[in-house]
């Protein structure tokens, strides 16, 4: 099963809830509501299903031990997400070469197209994008993941990672720039209007 399929399966696990709603859940309820989102984020951070599952499991084990404290903060999602990011950073430093870097595969028509307006619409497999993200430095990749896979604002990312908002913006720009260099947007040439036959000028027979 490829990473693109795993991503879709992870999306099916999630039940969306706001921070106040999540804070009212007991720990099993939180896991049911957010395990899908955590798995998808972990999958991009690690690039490997087994590593992603291990990362989520360790994250939830740590969160379970501190659940009273986490739930009392009224922002359990952000707190647990921060645990996962910190663990991923630690693992990445220890096992930098654990995940192979795979170049994008040749074009194949899999039908996995992005929505209109997606500049990565010609990347036929989300697996390619996950692999491309693995080539980014850990901090840059984390910023990209939190923005585009968790929909966080600059301020929320800065709080999660304990960095400044300006650093968030610079890391995001750097990451997107590197992704664009790997998957440049390819647009077909604009069609030329059909040429009209020359119109006779006045006095021409």
PDB file of C-alpha atoms in Angstrom:
ATOM      1  CA  UNK A   1       0.000   0.000   0.000  1.00  0.00           C
ATOM      2  CA  UNK A   2       1.549   3.319  -1.062  1.00  0.00           C
ATOM      3  CA  UNK A   3       1.670   6.536   0.949  1.00  0.00           C
ATOM      4  CA  UNK A   4      -1.080   8.138  -1.093  1.00  0.00           C
ATOM      5  CA  UNK A   5      -3.454   5.322  -0.119  1.00  0.00           C
ATOM      6  CA  UNK A   6      -2.346   5.528   3.506  1.00  0.00           C
ATOM      7  CA  UNK A   7      -3.054   9.256   3.425  1.00  0.00           C
ATOM      8  CA  UNK A   8      -6.616   8.669   2.257  1.00  0.00           C
ATOM      9  CA  UNK A   9      -7.157   5.986   4.901  1.00  0.00           C
ATOM     10  CA  UNK A  10      -5.893   8.364   7.564  1.00  0.00           C
ATOM     11  CA  UNK A  11      -8.353  10.992   6.406  1.00  0.00           C
ATOM     12  CA  UNK A  12     -11.159   8.528   7.002  1.00  0.00           C
ATOM     13  CA  UNK A  13     -10.241   8.108  10.658  1.00  0.00           C
ATOM     14  CA  UNK A  14     -10.715  11.728  11.625  1.00  0.00           C
ATOM     15  CA  UNK A  15     -13.684  13.325  13.338  1.00  0.00           C
ATOM     16  CA  UNK A  16     -13.383  17.087  13.270  1.00  0.00           C
ATOM     17  CA  UNK A  17     -13.817  19.105  16.446  1.00  0.00           C
ATOM     18  CA  UNK A  18     -13.009  22.584  17.681  1.00  0.00           C
ATOM     19  CA  UNK A  19     -10.529  23.168  20.488  1.00  0.00           C
ATOM     20  CA  UNK A  20     -13.240  23.772  23.141  1.00  0.00           C
ATOM     21  CA  UNK A  21     -15.073  20.644  22.005  1.00  0.00           C
ATOM     22  CA  UNK A  22     -11.866  18.605  22.094  1.00  0.00           C
ATOM     23  CA  UNK A  23     -11.065  19.867  25.581  1.00  0.00           C
ATOM     24  CA  UNK A  24     -14.351  18.412  26.816  1.00  0.00           C
ATOM     25  CA  UNK A  25     -13.495  14.933  25.524  1.00  0.00           C
ATOM     26  CA  UNK A  26     -11.924  12.220  27.614  1.00  0.00           C
ATOM     27  CA  UNK A  27      -8.716  10.761  26.239  1.00  0.00           C
ATOM     28  CA  UNK A  28     -10.335   7.941  24.198  1.00  0.00           C
ATOM     29  CA  UNK A  29     -12.690  10.513  22.692  1.00  0.00           C
ATOM     30  CA  UNK A  30      -9.784  12.732  21.739  1.00  0.00           C
ATOM     31  CA  UNK A  31      -7.997   9.803  20.096  1.00  0.00           C
ATOM     32  CA  UNK A  32     -11.115   8.952  18.081  1.00  0.00           C
ATOM     33  CA  UNK A  33     -11.505  12.573  16.996  1.00  0.00           C
ATOM     34  CA  UNK A  34      -7.920  13.386  16.066  1.00  0.00           C
ATOM     35  CA  UNK A  35      -5.994  10.191  15.335  1.00  0.00           C
ATOM     36  CA  UNK A  36      -6.592  10.601  11.607  1.00  0.00           C
ATOM     37  CA  UNK A  37      -5.098  14.091  11.507  1.00  0.00           C
ATOM     38  CA  UNK A  38      -2.171  13.007  13.658  1.00  0.00           C
ATOM     39  CA  UNK A  39      -1.493  10.036  11.408  1.00  0.00           C
ATOM     40  CA  UNK A  40      -1.527  12.165   8.249  1.00  0.00           C
ATOM     41  CA  UNK A  41       0.842  14.672   9.797  1.00  0.00           C
ATOM     42  CA  UNK A  42       3.129  11.890  11.024  1.00  0.00           C
ATOM     43  CA  UNK A  43       3.090  10.260   7.598  1.00  0.00           C
ATOM     44  CA  UNK A  44       4.414  13.413   5.971  1.00  0.00           C
ATOM     45  CA  UNK A  45       6.951  14.012   8.740  1.00  0.00           C
ATOM     46  CA  UNK A  46       8.358  10.483   8.528  1.00  0.00           C
ATOM     47  CA  UNK A  47       7.590   9.384   4.971  1.00  0.00           C
ATOM     48  CA  UNK A  48       6.942   5.843   6.152  1.00  0.00           C
ATOM     49  CA  UNK A  49       3.780   4.146   7.366  1.00  0.00           C
ATOM     50  CA  UNK A  50       5.391   2.097  10.133  1.00  0.00           C
ATOM     51  CA  UNK A  51       7.392   5.073  11.384  1.00  0.00           C
ATOM     52  CA  UNK A  52       4.257   7.239  11.266  1.00  0.00           C
ATOM     53  CA  UNK A  53       2.253   4.729  13.306  1.00  0.00           C
ATOM     54  CA  UNK A  54       5.076   4.465  15.839  1.00  0.00           C
ATOM     55  CA  UNK A  55       5.272   8.248  16.077  1.00  0.00           C
ATOM     56  CA  UNK A  56       1.522   8.599  16.647  1.00  0.00           C
ATOM     57  CA  UNK A  57       1.548   5.801  19.225  1.00  0.00           C
ATOM     58  CA  UNK A  58       4.409   7.347  21.179  1.00  0.00           C
ATOM     59  CA  UNK A  59       2.756  10.762  20.950  1.00  0.00           C
ATOM     60  CA  UNK A  60      -0.537   9.445  22.312  1.00  0.00           C
ATOM     61  CA  UNK A  61       1.210   7.473  25.057  1.00  0.00           C
ATOM     62  CA  UNK A  62       2.881  10.646  26.281  1.00  0.00           C
ATOM     63  CA  UNK A  63      -0.343  12.602  25.944  1.00  0.00           C
ATOM     64  CA  UNK A  64      -2.245   9.970  27.926  1.00  0.00           C
ATOM     65  CA  UNK A  65       0.162  10.289  30.855  1.00  0.00           C
ATOM     66  CA  UNK A  66      -0.398  14.060  30.929  1.00  0.00           C
ATOM     67  CA  UNK A  67      -4.027  14.152  29.840  1.00  0.00           C
ATOM     68  CA  UNK A  68      -5.365  15.953  32.921  1.00  0.00           C
ATOM     69  CA  UNK A  69      -2.875  18.754  32.369  1.00  0.00           C
ATOM     70  CA  UNK A  70      -3.435  18.821  28.605  1.00  0.00           C
ATOM     71  CA  UNK A  71      -7.232  18.904  28.827  1.00  0.00           C
ATOM     72  CA  UNK A  72      -7.092  21.676  31.424  1.00  0.00           C
ATOM     73  CA  UNK A  73      -5.269  23.930  28.959  1.00  0.00           C
ATOM     74  CA  UNK A  74      -8.324  24.101  26.640  1.00  0.00           C
ATOM     75  CA  UNK A  75      -6.043  23.482  23.647  1.00  0.00           C
ATOM     76  CA  UNK A  76      -5.363  19.736  23.648  1.00  0.00           C
ATOM     77  CA  UNK A  77      -4.933  19.520  19.890  1.00  0.00           C
ATOM     78  CA  UNK A  78      -2.103  22.063  19.828  1.00  0.00           C
ATOM     79  CA  UNK A  79      -0.417  20.494  22.853  1.00  0.00           C
ATOM     80  CA  UNK A  80      -0.508  16.963  21.431  1.00  0.00           C
ATOM     81  CA  UNK A  81       0.599  18.188  18.030  1.00  0.00           C
ATOM     82  CA  UNK A  82       3.589  19.876  19.667  1.00  0.00           C
ATOM     83  CA  UNK A  83       4.506  16.584  21.350  1.00  0.00           C
ATOM     84  CA  UNK A  84       4.448  14.862  17.973  1.00  0.00           C
ATOM     85  CA  UNK A  85       6.552  17.535  16.251  1.00  0.00           C
ATOM     86  CA  UNK A  86       9.157  17.431  19.026  1.00  0.00           C
ATOM     87  CA  UNK A  87       9.336  13.643  18.879  1.00  0.00           C
ATOM     88  CA  UNK A  88       9.666  13.764  15.092  1.00  0.00           C
ATOM     89  CA  UNK A  89      12.496  16.272  15.394  1.00  0.00           C
ATOM     90  CA  UNK A  90      14.285  14.032  17.893  1.00  0.00           C
ATOM     91  CA  UNK A  91      13.847  10.982  15.680  1.00  0.00           C
ATOM     92  CA  UNK A  92      14.986  12.843  12.595  1.00  0.00           C
ATOM     93  CA  UNK A  93      18.186  13.924  14.310  1.00  0.00           C
ATOM     94  CA  UNK A  94      18.898  10.386  15.507  1.00  0.00           C
ATOM     95  CA  UNK A  95      17.897   8.541  12.353  1.00  0.00           C
ATOM     96  CA  UNK A  96      18.551  11.095   9.614  1.00  0.00           C
ATOM     97  CA  UNK A  97      19.288   8.404   7.079  1.00  0.00           C
ATOM     98  CA  UNK A  98      16.509   6.027   8.081  1.00  0.00           C
ATOM     99  CA  UNK A  99      14.064   7.168   5.379  1.00  0.00           C
ATOM    100  CA  UNK A 100      15.373   6.828   1.803  1.00  0.00           C
ATOM    101  CA  UNK A 101      15.021   9.853  -0.398  1.00  0.00           C
ATOM    102  CA  UNK A 102      13.198   8.813  -3.524  1.00  0.00           C
ATOM    103  CA  UNK A 103      13.158  10.943  -6.643  1.00  0.00           C
ATOM    104  CA  UNK A 104       9.761  11.630  -8.199  1.00  0.00           C
ATOM    105  CA  UNK A 105       8.690   8.749 -10.413  1.00  0.00           C
ATOM    106  CA  UNK A 106       8.091   9.180 -14.148  1.00  0.00           C
ATOM    107  CA  UNK A 107       4.724  10.442 -15.264  1.00  0.00           C
ATOM    108  CA  UNK A 108       1.912   7.924 -14.945  1.00  0.00           C
ATOM    109  CA  UNK A 109      -1.750   8.685 -15.381  1.00  0.00           C
ATOM    110  CA  UNK A 110      -3.253   7.473 -12.105  1.00  0.00           C
ATOM    111  CA  UNK A 111      -6.223   9.812 -12.140  1.00  0.00           C
ATOM    112  CA  UNK A 112      -5.177  11.353  -8.803  1.00  0.00           C
ATOM    113  CA  UNK A 113      -5.577  14.959  -9.878  1.00  0.00           C
ATOM    114  CA  UNK A 114      -5.601  18.008  -7.673  1.00  0.00           C
ATOM    115  CA  UNK A 115      -8.414  20.501  -7.528  1.00  0.00           C
ATOM    116  CA  UNK A 116      -8.525  23.312 -10.108  1.00  0.00           C
ATOM    117  CA  UNK A 117      -6.057  26.015  -9.156  1.00  0.00           C
ATOM    118  CA  UNK A 118      -3.663  23.588  -7.457  1.00  0.00           C
ATOM    119  CA  UNK A 119      -0.256  24.374  -8.881  1.00  0.00           C
ATOM    120  CA  UNK A 120       0.767  20.808  -8.111  1.00  0.00           C
ATOM    121  CA  UNK A 121      -2.133  19.480 -10.158  1.00  0.00           C
ATOM    122  CA  UNK A 122       0.164  17.579 -12.503  1.00  0.00           C
ATOM    123  CA  UNK A 123       1.730  15.553  -9.712  1.00  0.00           C
ATOM    124  CA  UNK A 124      -0.189  12.375 -10.311  1.00  0.00           C
ATOM    125  CA  UNK A 125       0.506  10.722  -6.963  1.00  0.00           C
ATOM    126  CA  UNK A 126       0.414  12.308  -3.538  1.00  0.00           C
ATOM    127  CA  UNK A 127       3.148   9.824  -2.725  1.00  0.00           C
ATOM    128  CA  UNK A 128       5.479  11.945  -4.858  1.00  0.00           C
ATOM    129  CA  UNK A 129       4.718  15.020  -2.785  1.00  0.00           C
ATOM    130  CA  UNK A 130       5.313  13.133   0.464  1.00  0.00           C
ATOM    131  CA  UNK A 131       8.681  11.963  -0.855  1.00  0.00           C
ATOM    132  CA  UNK A 132       9.551  15.474  -2.006  1.00  0.00           C
ATOM    133  CA  UNK A 133       8.780  16.788   1.474  1.00  0.00           C
ATOM    134  CA  UNK A 134      11.305  14.315   2.883  1.00  0.00           C
ATOM    135  CA  UNK A 135      14.050  16.235   1.098  1.00  0.00           C
ATOM    136  CA  UNK A 136      13.311  19.421   3.037  1.00  0.00           C
ATOM    137  CA  UNK A 137      15.151  20.221   6.279  1.00  0.00           C
ATOM    138  CA  UNK A 138      13.143  19.071   9.278  1.00  0.00           C
ATOM    139  CA  UNK A 139      12.119  22.523  10.491  1.00  0.00           C
ATOM    140  CA  UNK A 140      11.139  23.665   7.007  1.00  0.00           C
ATOM    141  CA  UNK A 141       9.152  20.496   6.432  1.00  0.00           C
ATOM    142  CA  UNK A 142       7.388  20.863   9.773  1.00  0.00           C
ATOM    143  CA  UNK A 143       6.298  24.414   8.933  1.00  0.00           C
ATOM    144  CA  UNK A 144       4.942  23.265   5.555  1.00  0.00           C
ATOM    145  CA  UNK A 145       3.106  20.346   7.178  1.00  0.00           C
ATOM    146  CA  UNK A 146       1.523  22.510   9.873  1.00  0.00           C
ATOM    147  CA  UNK A 147       0.375  25.092   7.326  1.00  0.00           C
ATOM    148  CA  UNK A 148      -0.908  22.940   4.494  1.00  0.00           C
ATOM    149  CA  UNK A 149      -1.829  19.703   6.251  1.00  0.00           C
ATOM    150  CA  UNK A 150      -3.109  21.133   9.558  1.00  0.00           C
ATOM    151  CA  UNK A 151      -4.290  24.551   8.246  1.00  0.00           C
ATOM    152  CA  UNK A 152      -2.549  26.512  10.996  1.00  0.00           C
ATOM    153  CA  UNK A 153      -1.897  30.246  10.869  1.00  0.00           C
ATOM    154  CA  UNK A 154       1.558  31.818  11.184  1.00  0.00           C
ATOM    155  CA  UNK A 155       0.833  32.595  14.836  1.00  0.00           C
ATOM    156  CA  UNK A 156      -0.311  29.041  15.604  1.00  0.00           C
ATOM    157  CA  UNK A 157       2.726  27.525  13.896  1.00  0.00           C
ATOM    158  CA  UNK A 158       5.019  29.912  15.767  1.00  0.00           C
ATOM    159  CA  UNK A 159       3.423  28.893  19.072  1.00  0.00           C
ATOM    160  CA  UNK A 160       3.620  25.181  18.234  1.00  0.00           C
ATOM    161  CA  UNK A 161       7.276  25.329  17.248  1.00  0.00           C
ATOM    162  CA  UNK A 162       8.312  28.088  19.654  1.00  0.00           C
ATOM    163  CA  UNK A 163       9.759  30.238  16.885  1.00  0.00           C
ATOM    164  CA  UNK A 164       8.916  33.728  15.645  1.00  0.00           C
ATOM    165  CA  UNK A 165       6.246  34.385  13.040  1.00  0.00           C
ATOM    166  CA  UNK A 166       8.874  35.888  10.735  1.00  0.00           C
ATOM    167  CA  UNK A 167      10.807  32.614  10.946  1.00  0.00           C
ATOM    168  CA  UNK A 168       7.621  30.739  10.087  1.00  0.00           C
ATOM    169  CA  UNK A 169       7.149  32.875   6.982  1.00  0.00           C
ATOM    170  CA  UNK A 170      10.756  32.539   5.853  1.00  0.00           C
ATOM    171  CA  UNK A 171      10.773  28.762   6.391  1.00  0.00           C
ATOM    172  CA  UNK A 172       7.460  28.437   4.568  1.00  0.00           C
ATOM    173  CA  UNK A 173       8.707  30.466   1.605  1.00  0.00           C
ATOM    174  CA  UNK A 174      11.901  28.410   1.497  1.00  0.00           C
ATOM    175  CA  UNK A 175      10.022  25.120   1.620  1.00  0.00           C
ATOM    176  CA  UNK A 176       7.498  26.064  -1.041  1.00  0.00           C
ATOM    177  CA  UNK A 177      10.305  27.377  -3.229  1.00  0.00           C
ATOM    178  CA  UNK A 178      12.137  24.053  -3.023  1.00  0.00           C
ATOM    179  CA  UNK A 179       8.967  22.101  -3.751  1.00  0.00           C
ATOM    180  CA  UNK A 180       8.266  24.276  -6.770  1.00  0.00           C
ATOM    181  CA  UNK A 181      11.777  23.633  -8.048  1.00  0.00           C
ATOM    182  CA  UNK A 182      11.075  19.888  -7.928  1.00  0.00           C
ATOM    183  CA  UNK A 183       7.588  20.158  -9.387  1.00  0.00           C
ATOM    184  CA  UNK A 184       7.520  23.300 -11.544  1.00  0.00           C
ATOM    185  CA  UNK A 185       4.058  24.359 -12.597  1.00  0.00           C
ATOM    186  CA  UNK A 186       3.617  23.380 -16.209  1.00  0.00           C
ATOM    187  CA  UNK A 187       1.029  25.291 -18.147  1.00  0.00           C
ATOM    188  CA  UNK A 188       0.112  24.607 -21.734  1.00  0.00           C
ATOM    189  CA  UNK A 189       0.700  27.451 -24.141  1.00  0.00           C
ATOM    190  CA  UNK A 190      -2.309  29.673 -24.538  1.00  0.00           C
ATOM    191  CA  UNK A 191      -4.166  28.791 -27.716  1.00  0.00           C
ATOM    192  CA  UNK A 192      -3.725  31.328 -30.465  1.00  0.00           C
ATOM    193  CA  UNK A 193      -6.897  32.835 -31.892  1.00  0.00           C
ATOM    194  CA  UNK A 194      -7.647  31.598 -35.388  1.00  0.00           C
ATOM    195  CA  UNK A 195      -6.284  33.882 -38.040  1.00  0.00           C
ATOM    196  CA  UNK A 196      -8.901  35.770 -39.968  1.00  0.00           C
ATOM    197  CA  UNK A 197      -8.528  36.249 -43.691  1.00  0.00           C
ATOM    198  CA  UNK A 198      -7.401  39.764 -44.560  1.00  0.00           C
ATOM    199  CA  UNK A 199     -10.260  42.170 -44.927  1.00  0.00           C
ATOM    200  CA  UNK A 200     -10.422  44.023 -48.197  1.00  0.00           C
ATOM    201  CA  UNK A 201      -9.523  47.650 -47.859  1.00  0.00           C
ATOM    202  CA  UNK A 202     -11.700  50.361 -49.189  1.00  0.00           C
ATOM    203  CA  UNK A 203     -11.352  50.592 -52.933  1.00  0.00           C
ATOM    204  CA  UNK A 204     -10.103  47.036 -53.337  1.00  0.00           C
ATOM    205  CA  UNK A 205     -12.136  44.841 -55.663  1.00  0.00           C
TER     206      UNK A 205
END
